[in-house]
CSV table of C-alpha atoms in Angstrom, one decimal:
chain,number,residue,atom,x,y,z
A,2,UNK,CA,-35.1,9.8,-10.6
A,3,UNK,CA,-38.3,11.9,-10.3
A,4,UNK,CA,-41.1,10.2,-8.3
A,5,UNK,CA,-44.1,8.7,-10.3
A,6,UNK,CA,-46.9,11.1,-10.9
A,7,UNK,CA,-50.5,10.5,-10.0
A,8,UNK,CA,-52.7,8.8,-12.7
A,9,UNK,CA,-54.0,11.1,-15.4
A,10,UNK,CA,-57.8,10.8,-16.2
A,11,UNK,CA,-58.8,11.5,-19.8
A,12,UNK,CA,-62.0,10.6,-21.5
A,13,UNK,CA,-63.2,8.3,-18.7
A,14,UNK,CA,-60.2,6.1,-18.9
A,15,UNK,CA,-57.2,6.0,-16.5
A,16,UNK,CA,-53.7,6.1,-18.0
A,17,UNK,CA,-51.1,5.0,-15.5
A,18,UNK,CA,-47.6,6.2,-16.0
A,19,UNK,CA,-45.2,3.3,-15.8
A,20,UNK,CA,-42.3,4.2,-13.6
A,21,UNK,CA,-38.9,4.1,-15.3
A,22,UNK,CA,-36.5,1.4,-14.1
A,23,UNK,CA,-34.4,2.5,-11.2
A,24,UNK,CA,-30.7,2.5,-12.1
A,25,UNK,CA,-28.3,2.0,-9.2
A,26,UNK,CA,-25.1,3.8,-9.7
A,27,UNK,CA,-22.1,2.8,-7.4
A,28,UNK,CA,-20.8,5.6,-5.3
A,29,UNK,CA,-17.8,7.1,-6.9
A,30,UNK,CA,-15.1,9.4,-5.7
A,31,UNK,CA,-15.5,13.1,-6.4
A,32,UNK,CA,-12.1,12.8,-8.1
A,33,UNK,CA,-10.6,10.2,-10.4
A,34,UNK,CA,-8.4,7.7,-8.8
A,35,UNK,CA,-5.3,8.8,-10.8
A,36,UNK,CA,-5.7,12.3,-9.6
A,37,UNK,CA,-6.2,11.3,-6.0
A,38,UNK,CA,-3.1,9.0,-6.1
A,39,UNK,CA,-1.0,11.8,-7.7
A,40,UNK,CA,-2.1,14.2,-5.0
A,41,UNK,CA,-1.2,11.7,-2.3
A,42,UNK,CA,2.3,11.1,-3.8
A,43,UNK,CA,2.8,14.9,-3.9
A,44,UNK,CA,1.6,15.4,-0.3
A,45,UNK,CA,4.0,12.8,1.2
A,46,UNK,CA,7.0,13.6,-1.0
A,47,UNK,CA,10.3,14.2,0.8
A,48,UNK,CA,10.8,17.9,1.4
A,49,UNK,CA,7.1,18.7,0.7
A,50,UNK,CA,5.9,21.7,2.6
A,51,UNK,CA,2.3,20.8,1.8
A,52,UNK,CA,2.0,18.0,4.3
A,53,UNK,CA,-1.7,17.8,5.5
A,54,UNK,CA,-2.3,14.7,7.6
A,55,UNK,CA,-6.1,15.1,7.4
A,56,UNK,CA,-6.0,15.3,3.6
A,57,UNK,CA,-3.7,12.3,3.4
A,58,UNK,CA,-6.1,10.2,5.5
A,59,UNK,CA,-9.1,11.4,3.4
A,60,UNK,CA,-7.4,10.4,0.2
A,61,UNK,CA,-6.4,7.0,1.6
A,62,UNK,CA,-10.1,6.5,2.5
A,63,UNK,CA,-11.3,7.5,-0.9
A,64,UNK,CA,-8.8,5.2,-2.7
A,65,UNK,CA,-9.9,2.3,-0.6
A,66,UNK,CA,-13.5,2.9,-1.3
A,67,UNK,CA,-12.9,3.3,-5.1
A,68,UNK,CA,-11.6,-0.3,-5.3
A,69,UNK,CA,-9.6,0.2,-8.6
A,70,UNK,CA,-8.0,-2.8,-10.4
A,71,UNK,CA,-4.7,-4.0,-9.0
A,72,UNK,CA,-1.6,-2.5,-10.7
A,73,UNK,CA,1.2,-5.0,-11.1
A,74,UNK,CA,3.8,-2.2,-10.9
A,75,UNK,CA,3.0,-1.9,-7.1
A,76,UNK,CA,4.0,-5.6,-6.5
A,77,UNK,CA,7.6,-5.3,-7.5
A,78,UNK,CA,10.6,-3.2,-6.5
A,79,UNK,CA,11.6,-1.1,-3.5
A,80,UNK,CA,9.3,1.5,-1.9
A,81,UNK,CA,10.0,3.4,1.3
A,82,UNK,CA,7.7,4.8,3.9
A,83,UNK,CA,6.9,8.5,3.4
A,84,UNK,CA,4.0,8.9,5.9
A,85,UNK,CA,2.4,6.7,8.5
A,86,UNK,CA,-0.2,6.8,11.3
A,87,UNK,CA,-1.4,4.4,14.1
A,88,UNK,CA,1.4,2.7,16.0
A,89,UNK,CA,3.5,2.9,12.8
A,90,UNK,CA,3.9,6.7,13.4
A,91,UNK,CA,6.5,6.2,16.1
A,92,UNK,CA,8.9,4.8,13.5
A,93,UNK,CA,8.5,8.0,11.4
A,94,UNK,CA,9.1,10.1,14.6
A,95,UNK,CA,12.2,8.1,15.4
A,96,UNK,CA,13.5,8.4,11.8
A,97,UNK,CA,13.0,12.2,11.9
A,98,UNK,CA,14.7,12.5,15.2
A,99,UNK,CA,17.7,10.3,14.1
A,100,UNK,CA,17.9,12.3,10.9
A,101,UNK,CA,18.1,15.6,12.8
A,102,UNK,CA,21.1,14.2,14.7
A,103,UNK,CA,23.0,12.0,12.2
A,104,UNK,CA,21.6,12.3,8.7
A,105,UNK,CA,19.0,10.5,6.6
A,106,UNK,CA,17.2,7.4,7.9
A,107,UNK,CA,14.5,5.4,6.0
A,108,UNK,CA,12.6,2.2,6.0
A,109,UNK,CA,10.5,0.2,3.5
A,110,UNK,CA,9.9,-3.0,1.6
A,111,UNK,CA,11.3,-4.6,-1.6
A,112,UNK,CA,9.0,-7.1,-3.3
A,113,UNK,CA,10.3,-9.6,-5.9
A,114,UNK,CA,7.6,-11.6,-7.7
A,115,UNK,CA,8.0,-15.3,-7.8
A,116,UNK,CA,6.7,-18.7,-6.7
A,117,UNK,CA,6.4,-17.6,-4.0
A,118,UNK,CA,7.3,-13.9,-4.0
A,119,UNK,CA,10.1,-12.6,-1.8
A,120,UNK,CA,9.6,-9.7,0.6
A,121,UNK,CA,12.6,-7.8,2.1
A,122,UNK,CA,11.9,-5.3,4.9
A,123,UNK,CA,14.7,-2.7,5.3
A,124,UNK,CA,15.7,0.1,7.5
A,125,UNK,CA,18.7,2.4,7.2
A,126,UNK,CA,19.9,4.6,10.1
A,127,UNK,CA,22.7,7.2,10.4
A,128,UNK,CA,23.2,7.7,6.6
A,129,UNK,CA,23.5,3.9,5.9
A,130,UNK,CA,25.9,3.3,8.8
A,131,UNK,CA,23.3,0.9,10.3
A,132,UNK,CA,21.2,-1.4,8.0
A,133,UNK,CA,18.6,-3.7,9.4
A,134,UNK,CA,16.8,-6.3,7.1
A,135,UNK,CA,14.2,-9.0,7.5
A,136,UNK,CA,13.4,-11.3,4.7
A,137,UNK,CA,10.8,-13.9,3.8
A,138,UNK,CA,8.1,-14.9,1.4
A,139,UNK,CA,4.7,-13.3,0.6
A,140,UNK,CA,1.6,-14.5,-1.2
A,141,UNK,CA,-1.9,-13.2,-1.8
A,142,UNK,CA,-4.7,-14.5,0.5
A,143,UNK,CA,-6.8,-17.1,-1.2
A,144,UNK,CA,-9.7,-14.7,-1.9
A,145,UNK,CA,-7.3,-12.5,-4.0
A,146,UNK,CA,-5.2,-15.2,-5.6
A,147,UNK,CA,-5.3,-16.6,-9.1
A,148,UNK,CA,-7.1,-20.0,-9.0
A,149,UNK,CA,-4.5,-21.5,-11.4
A,150,UNK,CA,-1.5,-19.8,-9.7
A,151,UNK,CA,-2.1,-19.3,-6.0
A,152,UNK,CA,1.2,-17.4,-5.5
A,153,UNK,CA,0.0,-14.7,-7.9
A,154,UNK,CA,-2.7,-12.1,-7.5
A,155,UNK,CA,-5.8,-12.7,-9.7
A,156,UNK,CA,-5.8,-10.7,-12.9
A,157,UNK,CA,-9.2,-9.3,-12.2
A,158,UNK,CA,-8.4,-8.5,-8.5
A,159,UNK,CA,-9.3,-5.1,-7.1
A,160,UNK,CA,-7.8,-3.2,-4.2
A,161,UNK,CA,-7.7,-3.7,-1.3
A,162,UNK,CA,-5.9,-7.0,-1.5
A,163,UNK,CA,-4.6,-9.1,1.4
A,164,UNK,CA,-1.2,-10.9,1.7
A,165,UNK,CA,0.3,-13.5,4.0
A,166,UNK,CA,3.9,-13.1,4.9
A,167,UNK,CA,6.4,-15.5,6.5
A,168,UNK,CA,9.6,-14.0,7.8
A,169,UNK,CA,12.6,-16.4,7.5
A,170,UNK,CA,15.6,-14.4,8.7
A,171,UNK,CA,16.9,-11.0,9.6
A,172,UNK,CA,20.2,-9.3,10.3
A,173,UNK,CA,21.8,-6.0,11.3
A,174,UNK,CA,24.9,-4.5,9.8
A,175,UNK,CA,27.0,-1.8,11.5
A,176,UNK,CA,30.6,-0.8,11.9
A,177,UNK,CA,31.7,-3.3,9.2
A,178,UNK,CA,30.1,-6.2,11.0
A,179,UNK,CA,27.0,-8.3,10.6
A,180,UNK,CA,24.8,-10.0,13.2
A,181,UNK,CA,21.9,-12.4,12.6
A,182,UNK,CA,18.6,-11.5,14.2
A,183,UNK,CA,16.4,-14.2,15.7
A,184,UNK,CA,13.3,-13.2,13.9
A,185,UNK,CA,10.9,-15.5,12.0
A,186,UNK,CA,7.3,-16.3,11.8
A,187,UNK,CA,4.0,-15.4,10.0
A,188,UNK,CA,2.4,-12.0,9.4
A,189,UNK,CA,-0.1,-10.3,7.1
A,190,UNK,CA,-0.9,-7.0,5.5
A,191,UNK,CA,-3.3,-5.3,3.1
A,192,UNK,CA,-2.4,-3.2,0.1
A,193,UNK,CA,-5.2,-0.6,0.0
A,194,UNK,CA,-3.9,1.0,-3.2
A,195,UNK,CA,-0.7,0.8,-5.4
A,196,UNK,CA,0.7,2.1,-8.7
A,197,UNK,CA,4.1,3.0,-10.0
A,198,UNK,CA,4.3,6.2,-7.9
A,199,UNK,CA,2.7,5.4,-4.5
A,200,UNK,CA,1.3,2.5,-2.5
A,201,UNK,CA,-0.7,2.3,0.7
A,202,UNK,CA,-0.3,-0.5,3.3
A,203,UNK,CA,-2.4,-1.4,6.3
A,204,UNK,CA,-1.1,-3.8,8.9
A,205,UNK,CA,-1.5,-4.3,12.7
A,206,UNK,CA,0.7,-1.3,13.1
A,207,UNK,CA,-1.5,1.1,11.2
A,208,UNK,CA,-1.4,2.6,7.7
A,209,UNK,CA,1.7,3.5,5.8
A,210,UNK,CA,2.1,5.5,2.5
A,211,UNK,CA,5.1,4.5,0.5
A,212,UNK,CA,6.9,6.0,-2.5
A,213,UNK,CA,9.5,4.4,-4.9
A,214,UNK,CA,12.9,4.0,-3.3
A,215,UNK,CA,16.5,3.9,-4.7
A,216,UNK,CA,17.5,1.6,-1.8
A,217,UNK,CA,19.8,-1.2,-2.8
A,218,UNK,CA,20.4,-4.3,-0.7
A,219,UNK,CA,23.9,-4.9,0.5
A,220,UNK,CA,26.1,-6.4,-2.2
A,221,UNK,CA,26.9,-9.6,-0.3
A,222,UNK,CA,23.2,-10.4,-0.2
A,223,UNK,CA,22.6,-10.2,-3.9
A,224,UNK,CA,22.0,-13.5,-5.6
């Protein structure tokens, strides 16, 4: 808005220009959220030669600042890690190293809505020869939960949203055998953004960008 001008004197009277009301416009991304999310999914896609870590980080920051409404599509199904930083990055490095020696490796999460929702963390090594899983429940933090249904995200919630997790059990399968893992306890994470094609997590380990996965849990685990 242009600054107010000095009073204008005409015919011995003073006419004061009344300043127009100031309108505060929230800071918006230079690009629409959908375009940013599509670019992010493309950058981290498997086999992409356009990997640009600085641009990935910049897009993640823009998406977090934009605070779009929560998309329920991101709260169900399996997604796998396509890019990560912070202390999570070592997992990606290990996965790439293992893949170079013995084929594809991947890790991710499978969410199943419910009361409470179920969360299954998975990791595959050596072209599915070794499968590690950890399973438990997840629910939105009170600030992001529906007042009438605290296990569900509020309908008007906006990213980022926080979740509490409680791991109940885990196991590892290899060489036709299965061993229980002594892992259980609480945890938490934030979903900075999510839609049907990409979602972004932040936890104590750093930031991870995930894309939809065709991973299927072992048949003996299916209910």
